[in-house]
Coordinates of C-alpha atoms in Angstrom, one line a residue:
M1 CA -12.4 34.6 -18.2
L2 CA -12.5 38.3 -17.3
N3 CA -16.2 38.1 -16.4
I4 CA -15.5 35.1 -14.2
Y5 CA -12.7 37.0 -12.5
M6 CA -14.7 40.1 -11.9
S7 CA -17.4 38.0 -10.1
M8 CA -14.6 36.7 -7.8
V9 CA -13.0 40.0 -6.8
A10 CA -12.9 40.0 -3.0
S11 CA -13.5 42.9 -0.6
C12 CA -11.2 41.7 2.3
P13 CA -8.3 39.3 2.8
M14 CA -10.4 36.5 4.3
D15 CA -12.9 36.7 1.5
L16 CA -10.1 36.4 -1.0
Y17 CA -8.4 33.6 0.9
E18 CA -11.7 31.6 0.8
K19 CA -12.0 32.2 -2.9
L20 CA -8.5 31.0 -3.4
N21 CA -9.2 27.8 -1.5
A22 CA -12.3 27.2 -3.7
Q23 CA -10.4 27.9 -6.9
G24 CA -7.6 25.6 -5.8
D25 CA -10.2 22.8 -5.2
K26 CA -11.7 23.5 -8.6
V27 CA -8.3 23.1 -10.4
R28 CA -7.6 19.8 -8.6
A29 CA -11.0 18.5 -9.4
L30 CA -10.6 19.4 -13.1
K31 CA -7.2 17.6 -13.2
A32 CA -8.6 14.6 -11.4
A33 CA -11.5 14.4 -13.9
K34 CA -9.0 14.7 -16.8
A35 CA -11.0 17.7 -18.1
E36 CA -10.1 19.4 -21.3
K37 CA -6.7 21.1 -21.2
A38 CA -8.2 24.5 -22.2
D39 CA -10.6 24.3 -19.2
I40 CA -7.8 23.5 -16.8
D41 CA -5.6 26.3 -18.2
V42 CA -8.4 28.9 -17.7
A43 CA -8.9 27.7 -14.1
V44 CA -5.1 27.8 -13.4
Q45 CA -4.8 31.3 -14.8
L46 CA -7.6 32.5 -12.6
L47 CA -5.9 30.9 -9.6
L48 CA -2.6 32.6 -10.4
K49 CA -4.4 36.0 -10.8
L50 CA -6.1 35.5 -7.4
K51 CA -2.7 34.7 -5.8
V52 CA -1.3 37.9 -7.2
D53 CA -4.2 39.9 -5.8
Y54 CA -3.9 38.2 -2.4
K55 CA -0.2 39.2 -2.2
Q56 CA -1.1 42.8 -3.2
M57 CA -3.9 42.9 -0.6
T58 CA -2.0 41.3 2.3
G59 CA 1.7 41.7 1.5
Q60 CA 2.0 37.9 2.0
D61 CA 2.1 34.9 -0.3
Y62 CA -1.0 32.7 -0.2
K63 CA -0.5 29.4 1.6
A64 CA -3.3 26.8 1.9
G65 CA -4.2 26.2 5.6
C66 CA -2.7 29.6 6.6
P67 CA -5.5 32.2 6.7
P68 CA -4.6 35.8 6.8
S69 CA -4.5 37.4 10.3
E70 CA -7.1 40.0 11.1
N71 CA -4.6 42.8 11.1
S72 CA -3.1 41.7 7.8
V73 CA -2.3 44.8 5.7
P74 CA -0.5 45.4 2.4
P75 CA 3.1 46.6 2.7
D76 CA 3.4 50.4 3.0
N77 CA 5.6 51.5 0.2
G78 CA 5.0 55.2 0.8
P79 CA 2.7 57.5 -1.1
A80 CA 1.6 56.4 -4.5
V81 CA 3.3 58.0 -7.4
D82 CA 1.6 58.6 -10.8
G83 CA 2.2 55.5 -12.9
A84 CA 3.8 53.6 -10.0
D85 CA 1.2 50.9 -10.1
D86 CA 1.5 50.5 -13.9
E87 CA 2.1 47.0 -15.3
D88 CA 5.7 46.0 -16.2
T89 CA 6.5 47.0 -19.8
V90 CA 7.3 43.8 -21.7
D91 CA 7.3 43.7 -25.5
P92 CA 9.8 42.6 -28.2
W93 CA 11.7 45.9 -28.0
N94 CA 11.3 47.2 -24.4
V95 CA 11.5 45.6 -21.0
S96 CA 11.2 47.7 -17.8
T97 CA 9.9 47.5 -14.3
T98 CA 9.9 49.6 -11.2
S99 CA 10.8 46.6 -9.0
A100 CA 14.4 45.9 -8.0
K101 CA 13.5 42.2 -8.0
G102 CA 12.7 42.5 -11.7
V103 CA 9.6 41.7 -13.7
D104 CA 6.7 40.0 -11.9
Y105 CA 6.5 36.8 -13.9
D106 CA 3.4 35.5 -12.2
K107 CA 1.5 38.6 -13.4
L108 CA 3.0 38.2 -16.8
I109 CA 1.8 34.6 -17.1
V110 CA -1.7 35.9 -16.4
R111 CA -1.4 38.8 -18.7
F112 CA 0.0 36.7 -21.6
G113 CA -2.3 33.7 -20.9
S114 CA 0.5 31.2 -20.9
S115 CA 1.0 28.4 -18.3
K116 CA 3.5 28.2 -15.4
I117 CA 6.2 25.5 -15.7
D118 CA 5.5 23.7 -12.4
K119 CA 7.3 20.9 -10.7
E120 CA 5.0 18.4 -12.3
L121 CA 6.1 19.5 -15.8
V122 CA 9.8 19.6 -14.8
D123 CA 9.5 16.1 -13.4
R124 CA 7.8 14.9 -16.6
I125 CA 10.5 16.4 -18.8
E126 CA 13.1 14.5 -16.7
K127 CA 11.1 11.3 -17.1
V128 CA 10.6 11.6 -20.8
S129 CA 14.1 12.8 -21.6
G130 CA 15.8 10.4 -19.2
Q131 CA 18.1 13.3 -18.1
K132 CA 18.4 15.5 -15.0
P133 CA 16.5 18.7 -15.8
H134 CA 18.7 21.6 -16.9
R135 CA 19.5 24.2 -14.1
F136 CA 17.3 26.7 -16.1
L137 CA 14.3 24.4 -15.5
R138 CA 15.3 23.5 -11.9
R139 CA 15.6 27.2 -10.9
G140 CA 12.6 28.6 -12.8
I141 CA 14.7 30.6 -15.3
F142 CA 12.5 28.9 -18.0
F143 CA 9.2 29.6 -16.2
S144 CA 6.3 29.6 -18.6
H145 CA 5.1 27.4 -21.5
R146 CA 2.5 26.9 -24.2
D147 CA 1.6 23.3 -25.0
M148 CA 4.7 21.6 -23.7
H149 CA 2.6 18.7 -22.4
Q150 CA 1.3 18.2 -25.9
V151 CA 4.9 18.0 -27.2
L152 CA 5.8 15.4 -24.6
D153 CA 2.6 13.4 -25.3
A154 CA 3.5 13.1 -28.9
Y155 CA 7.2 12.3 -28.2
E156 CA 6.2 9.5 -25.9
K157 CA 4.2 8.1 -28.9
Q158 CA 7.4 8.2 -31.0
K159 CA 6.3 11.3 -32.8
S160 CA 9.2 13.7 -32.6
F161 CA 9.4 17.5 -33.0
Y162 CA 11.9 20.2 -34.0
L163 CA 13.4 23.3 -32.3
Y164 CA 13.3 26.8 -33.5
T165 CA 15.0 29.8 -31.9
G166 CA 16.6 33.0 -33.2
R167 CA 18.8 36.0 -32.8
G168 CA 18.4 39.6 -33.9
P169 CA 22.0 40.6 -34.8
S170 CA 22.2 44.3 -33.8
S171 CA 26.0 44.4 -33.1
E172 CA 29.1 42.4 -33.7
A173 CA 29.5 41.3 -30.1
M174 CA 27.0 39.3 -28.1
H175 CA 26.7 39.5 -24.3
V176 CA 26.2 36.7 -21.8
G177 CA 22.4 37.3 -21.7
H178 CA 22.1 36.5 -25.4
L179 CA 23.5 33.0 -24.6
I180 CA 20.6 31.9 -22.3
P181 CA 18.2 30.6 -25.0
F182 CA 21.1 29.0 -26.9
I183 CA 22.5 27.2 -23.8
F184 CA 19.1 25.8 -23.1
T185 CA 18.3 25.0 -26.8
K186 CA 21.5 23.0 -27.0
W187 CA 20.5 21.0 -24.0
L188 CA 17.1 20.3 -25.5
Q189 CA 18.7 19.3 -28.8
D190 CA 21.1 16.9 -27.0
V191 CA 18.6 15.2 -24.7
F192 CA 15.8 14.8 -27.3
D193 CA 18.2 14.2 -30.3
I194 CA 16.2 16.5 -32.6
P195 CA 16.8 19.0 -35.4
L196 CA 17.1 22.7 -34.8
V197 CA 16.6 25.8 -37.0
I198 CA 18.1 29.2 -35.9
Q199 CA 16.7 32.3 -37.6
M200 CA 19.1 35.4 -37.8
T201 CA 16.7 38.3 -38.3
D202 CA 19.1 40.6 -40.0
D203 CA 16.2 42.0 -42.0
E204 CA 14.5 43.0 -38.7
K205 CA 17.5 44.9 -37.5
Y206 CA 17.7 46.8 -40.8
L207 CA 14.1 47.9 -40.4
W208 CA 14.4 48.9 -36.8
K209 CA 18.0 50.2 -36.4
D210 CA 20.1 52.9 -38.2
L211 CA 22.2 50.2 -39.9
T212 CA 23.0 49.3 -43.5
L213 CA 21.9 46.0 -45.0
E214 CA 25.5 45.0 -45.3
E215 CA 26.2 45.7 -41.6
C216 CA 23.2 43.7 -40.5
H217 CA 24.2 40.8 -42.6
R218 CA 27.8 40.9 -41.4
F219 CA 26.5 41.0 -37.7
A220 CA 24.4 37.9 -38.5
V221 CA 27.5 36.0 -39.6
E222 CA 29.6 37.2 -36.6
N223 CA 26.8 36.3 -34.2
A224 CA 26.4 32.9 -35.8
K225 CA 30.0 32.2 -34.8
D226 CA 29.2 32.8 -31.2
I227 CA 26.1 30.6 -31.5
I228 CA 28.0 27.8 -33.1
A229 CA 30.6 28.1 -30.3
C230 CA 27.9 26.9 -27.9
G231 CA 28.4 23.4 -29.3
F232 CA 25.5 22.8 -31.6
D233 CA 25.6 19.6 -33.8
I234 CA 26.3 20.6 -37.4
N235 CA 24.4 17.5 -38.6
K236 CA 21.2 18.6 -36.8
T237 CA 21.4 22.4 -37.0
F238 CA 20.5 24.8 -39.8
I239 CA 21.3 28.5 -39.2
F240 CA 19.9 31.0 -41.7
S241 CA 19.9 34.7 -42.5
D242 CA 16.5 36.0 -43.5
L243 CA 18.2 38.2 -46.1
D244 CA 19.7 35.1 -47.7
Y245 CA 17.2 32.4 -47.1
M246 CA 13.9 34.0 -47.9
G247 CA 15.0 34.8 -51.4
A248 CA 16.3 31.3 -51.9
S249 CA 13.3 29.3 -50.6
P250 CA 9.9 29.6 -52.3
E251 CA 8.3 27.4 -49.6
F252 CA 9.4 29.7 -46.9
Y253 CA 8.2 32.8 -48.7
R254 CA 4.9 31.1 -49.5
N255 CA 4.3 30.5 -45.8
V256 CA 5.1 34.2 -45.1
V257 CA 2.5 35.2 -47.6
K258 CA -0.1 32.8 -46.1
I259 CA 0.5 34.3 -42.7
Q260 CA 0.3 37.9 -44.0
K261 CA -3.1 37.2 -45.6
H262 CA -4.6 36.1 -42.2
V263 CA -3.4 39.0 -40.0
T264 CA -4.9 42.4 -40.4
F265 CA -3.2 45.8 -39.9
N266 CA -5.4 46.4 -36.9
Q267 CA -4.2 43.1 -35.3
V268 CA -0.5 43.9 -35.7
K269 CA -1.1 47.4 -34.4
G270 CA -2.9 45.9 -31.4
I271 CA -0.2 43.2 -30.8
F272 CA 3.0 45.2 -31.5
G273 CA 2.0 48.8 -31.0
F274 CA 2.8 49.8 -34.6
T275 CA 1.6 53.3 -35.7
D276 CA 0.7 54.8 -39.0
S277 CA 4.2 56.3 -39.2
D278 CA 6.0 53.0 -39.0
C279 CA 7.5 51.7 -42.3
I280 CA 5.5 48.9 -44.0
G281 CA 8.5 46.6 -43.5
K282 CA 7.9 46.6 -39.7
I283 CA 4.2 45.8 -40.2
S284 CA 4.9 42.8 -42.4
F285 CA 7.9 41.5 -40.4
P286 CA 6.0 39.5 -37.8
A287 CA 5.0 37.0 -40.5
I288 CA 8.7 36.4 -41.3
Q289 CA 9.4 35.5 -37.7
A290 CA 6.3 33.3 -37.6
A291 CA 7.2 31.2 -40.8
P292 CA 10.0 29.0 -39.2
S293 CA 7.3 27.7 -36.8
F294 CA 6.0 25.5 -39.7
S295 CA 8.1 22.6 -40.8
N296 CA 7.4 22.9 -44.6
S297 CA 9.2 26.2 -44.5
F298 CA 12.3 23.9 -44.6
P299 CA 11.8 21.4 -47.5
Q300 CA 15.4 20.5 -47.5
I301 CA 15.0 19.2 -43.9
F302 CA 11.3 18.0 -43.7
G303 CA 10.4 17.5 -47.3
G304 CA 6.8 18.4 -47.8
R305 CA 5.8 17.5 -44.3
K306 CA 3.7 20.2 -42.6
D307 CA 2.6 18.3 -39.5
T308 CA 5.9 18.2 -37.5
Q309 CA 5.5 20.0 -34.2
C310 CA 7.7 23.0 -33.5
L311 CA 9.0 23.9 -30.0
I312 CA 10.4 27.5 -29.5
P313 CA 12.6 28.3 -26.6
C314 CA 12.8 32.1 -26.2
A315 CA 12.6 35.0 -23.8
I316 CA 9.0 35.9 -22.9
D317 CA 9.3 39.3 -24.7
Q318 CA 9.1 37.4 -28.0
D319 CA 5.8 35.8 -27.1
P320 CA 3.6 38.3 -29.0
Y321 CA 5.1 37.0 -32.3
F322 CA 4.0 33.5 -31.4
R323 CA 0.6 34.3 -30.0
M324 CA -0.1 35.7 -33.4
T325 CA 1.4 32.6 -35.1
R326 CA -0.6 30.3 -32.9
D327 CA -3.8 32.2 -33.9
V328 CA -3.0 31.8 -37.6
A329 CA -1.7 28.2 -37.6
P330 CA -5.0 26.3 -37.6
R331 CA -6.5 28.6 -40.2
I332 CA -3.7 27.7 -42.7
G333 CA -3.7 24.0 -41.8
Y334 CA -0.6 23.8 -39.6
P335 CA 0.0 22.7 -36.0
K336 CA 0.4 25.5 -33.4
P337 CA 4.0 25.9 -32.2
A338 CA 4.7 25.2 -28.6
L339 CA 6.8 27.5 -26.5
L340 CA 9.2 27.6 -23.5
H341 CA 9.7 31.1 -22.1
S342 CA 12.7 32.3 -20.1
T343 CA 13.0 35.2 -17.7
F344 CA 15.1 38.2 -18.6
F345 CA 18.8 38.4 -17.9
P346 CA 19.3 41.6 -15.8
A347 CA 21.5 44.5 -16.6
L348 CA 24.5 44.9 -14.2
Q349 CA 22.9 48.0 -12.9
G350 CA 19.8 46.1 -11.7
A351 CA 16.8 44.0 -12.8
Q352 CA 14.6 46.9 -13.8
T353 CA 15.7 46.5 -17.4
K354 CA 17.3 43.8 -19.6
M355 CA 20.8 44.3 -20.9
S356 CA 21.5 46.4 -23.9
A357 CA 24.1 45.5 -26.6
S358 CA 24.6 49.3 -27.1
D359 CA 25.7 50.0 -23.5
A360 CA 29.1 48.4 -22.9
N361 CA 28.7 48.8 -19.1
S362 CA 25.3 47.2 -18.8
S363 CA 26.6 43.7 -19.4
I364 CA 29.4 41.2 -19.7
F365 CA 30.2 40.7 -23.4
L366 CA 31.6 37.6 -24.9
T367 CA 34.6 39.6 -26.1
D368 CA 35.5 40.9 -22.6
T369 CA 38.9 40.2 -21.1
P370 CA 39.2 38.7 -17.6
K371 CA 40.2 42.2 -16.4
Q372 CA 37.2 43.8 -18.0
I373 CA 34.9 41.2 -16.5
K374 CA 36.4 41.8 -13.0
N375 CA 36.2 45.6 -13.3
K376 CA 32.6 45.7 -14.7
I377 CA 31.3 43.4 -11.9
N378 CA 33.2 45.3 -9.1
K379 CA 32.2 48.7 -10.4
H380 CA 28.7 48.2 -11.9
A381 CA 27.0 45.1 -10.4
F382 CA 24.0 46.3 -8.3
S383 CA 24.4 45.1 -4.7
G384 CA 21.8 43.8 -2.3
G385 CA 24.2 44.3 0.6
K386 CA 24.2 46.9 3.4
D387 CA 26.2 50.2 3.3
T388 CA 28.7 49.1 5.9
V389 CA 30.4 45.8 6.8
E390 CA 29.0 46.1 10.4
E391 CA 25.4 46.6 9.1
H392 CA 25.8 43.8 6.6
R393 CA 27.2 41.4 9.2
K394 CA 24.2 42.3 11.5
Y395 CA 21.3 42.4 9.0
G396 CA 22.6 40.4 6.0
G397 CA 22.1 41.1 2.3
N398 CA 19.2 40.6 -0.1
P399 CA 20.0 38.1 -2.8
D400 CA 16.6 38.7 -4.5
V401 CA 17.9 42.1 -5.8
D402 CA 21.6 41.5 -5.9
V403 CA 22.8 41.2 -9.5
S404 CA 25.8 39.1 -8.7
F405 CA 23.6 36.5 -7.1
M406 CA 21.1 36.7 -10.0
Y407 CA 24.0 36.0 -12.4
L408 CA 25.1 33.0 -10.4
T409 CA 21.6 31.5 -10.6
F410 CA 22.1 31.4 -14.4
F411 CA 25.7 30.1 -14.5
L412 CA 26.6 28.2 -11.3
E413 CA 25.7 24.5 -11.9
D414 CA 25.9 23.3 -8.3
D415 CA 22.5 23.7 -6.6
E416 CA 23.9 23.1 -3.1
Q417 CA 26.7 25.6 -3.6
L418 CA 24.2 28.2 -4.8
E419 CA 21.9 27.6 -1.8
K420 CA 24.8 28.0 0.6
I421 CA 25.8 31.3 -1.1
R422 CA 22.2 32.5 -0.7
Q423 CA 22.1 31.5 3.0
D424 CA 25.5 33.0 3.8
Y425 CA 24.7 36.3 2.0
T426 CA 21.3 36.5 3.7
S427 CA 22.8 35.9 7.1
G428 CA 25.6 38.4 6.6
A429 CA 28.4 35.7 6.7
L430 CA 29.2 36.5 3.1
L431 CA 30.0 40.1 2.1
T432 CA 29.1 41.8 -1.2
G433 CA 32.8 41.9 -2.3
E434 CA 33.1 38.2 -1.6
L435 CA 29.9 37.4 -3.6
K436 CA 31.2 39.5 -6.5
K437 CA 34.5 37.5 -6.3
I438 CA 32.6 34.2 -6.7
L439 CA 30.8 35.6 -9.8
I440 CA 34.1 36.8 -11.3
E441 CA 35.7 33.4 -10.8
T442 CA 32.7 31.8 -12.4
L443 CA 32.4 34.0 -15.4
Q444 CA 36.1 34.5 -16.3
P445 CA 36.8 30.8 -17.2
M446 CA 33.4 30.3 -18.8
I447 CA 33.9 33.3 -21.2
A448 CA 37.6 32.4 -21.9
Q449 CA 36.5 28.9 -22.9
H450 CA 33.8 30.4 -25.1
Q451 CA 36.4 32.6 -26.8
E452 CA 38.6 29.6 -27.5
R453 CA 35.8 27.7 -29.1
R454 CA 34.8 30.7 -31.2
K455 CA 38.3 31.0 -32.5
Q456 CA 37.9 27.5 -34.0
V457 CA 34.7 28.6 -35.9
T458 CA 36.0 29.4 -39.4
D459 CA 34.1 31.2 -42.1
E460 CA 33.9 27.8 -43.9
I461 CA 32.2 26.2 -40.8
V462 CA 29.7 29.1 -40.7
K463 CA 28.9 28.5 -44.4
Q464 CA 28.3 24.8 -43.7
F465 CA 25.8 25.6 -40.9
M466 CA 24.1 28.2 -43.1
T467 CA 23.8 26.1 -46.3
P468 CA 20.3 24.6 -46.8
R469 CA 20.7 20.9 -46.7
P470 CA 19.2 17.7 -45.2
L471 CA 19.8 17.1 -41.5
N472 CA 20.6 13.8 -39.8
F473 CA 17.6 12.8 -37.6
N474 CA 14.7 10.4 -37.2
I475 CA 11.4 12.2 -37.0

């Protein structure tokens, strides 16, 4: 694909515009001819890459039928700074960008080689599930996928699938950003009526953090209470701690060993950036996160079946684990897992980084009181508003960089209300303080309700969720 792309690099905006038109025609022709999915994906990735380059060259989004003007020039962002044009940093441990709007997800799709969740796929999920798409799908919060069409093809032929997601328990308290994959996974479980496995990677946190094994295991149990409080069906959900389950399940460990045999040290160094000074536990860990992607890792649920498709909803920073998994799967006789990727939940201070459980002021925690929520948002939430009321009324605010508005896109259910807030803030009719007030009034009851549900989750209920057992489903 790189060679194809290099031959298409354009020297001027009009040249690039014409290449975009031609590539768009090619994508449409491939789809109309029902070409191989792999060929279509390559063509789409190239189209996305050209669109990114067009915006960089002209400062405008590409629109078919709207050629660039002769005086089209890229935006002047001042003198270049060393490293300023570097790619966003996105890996399982670090996420950062220089843009106040956050990570450039179109570029990330090209870089990772995944596929964009477009309107066609959202409409198809609605048709197959018979339910209105979740707001995370409607608003592009889950924005990228691998093989979701294949999952839906099988589901339409009465061949079901199962869900797998996880949590790395690094502290006792979770923050609202940690809920995003679980909120969406619960919706998927409900609308498709399918089983779910949730991996608590307490072993990972022991290897990476300055924590004892006992602390990591305790955090796993405490985090499980918050996950259960999201409303998962106990008859269709198995939550497991790696420290407990891997020693109790020969089938799981056998899959770990199969994966380990098919990935070299050079490969994991290339994928994850490990160095010679990293402990060998880190180097072998990716195989443990990969193993739940295969149904026979859970014989109590699937028996000996190894052909049940797995769908993994997760943040895009976890994708390197599953690119490795998808590469190994056919070599050990298993189906490749499919993925749905979410964007990152921004820190209160701005979208340049994701939130940190170790910085109390970077996020709203699930243990925060209504007063703490109010104070954190008022004091720390990055604003897209102007410096004075007069300026704001005249020029309006920028919702694309305003953290309070970003948070509302995650948690406010009403699309029309959200759009009105966007328009009012952009026009200056809505002030930053008023926008923050809307967010406070959205989050306070949501978190209070979560805390009430969590209080009902006893140690006995956690034990039931974490006990290996058959689940109730038709697959």
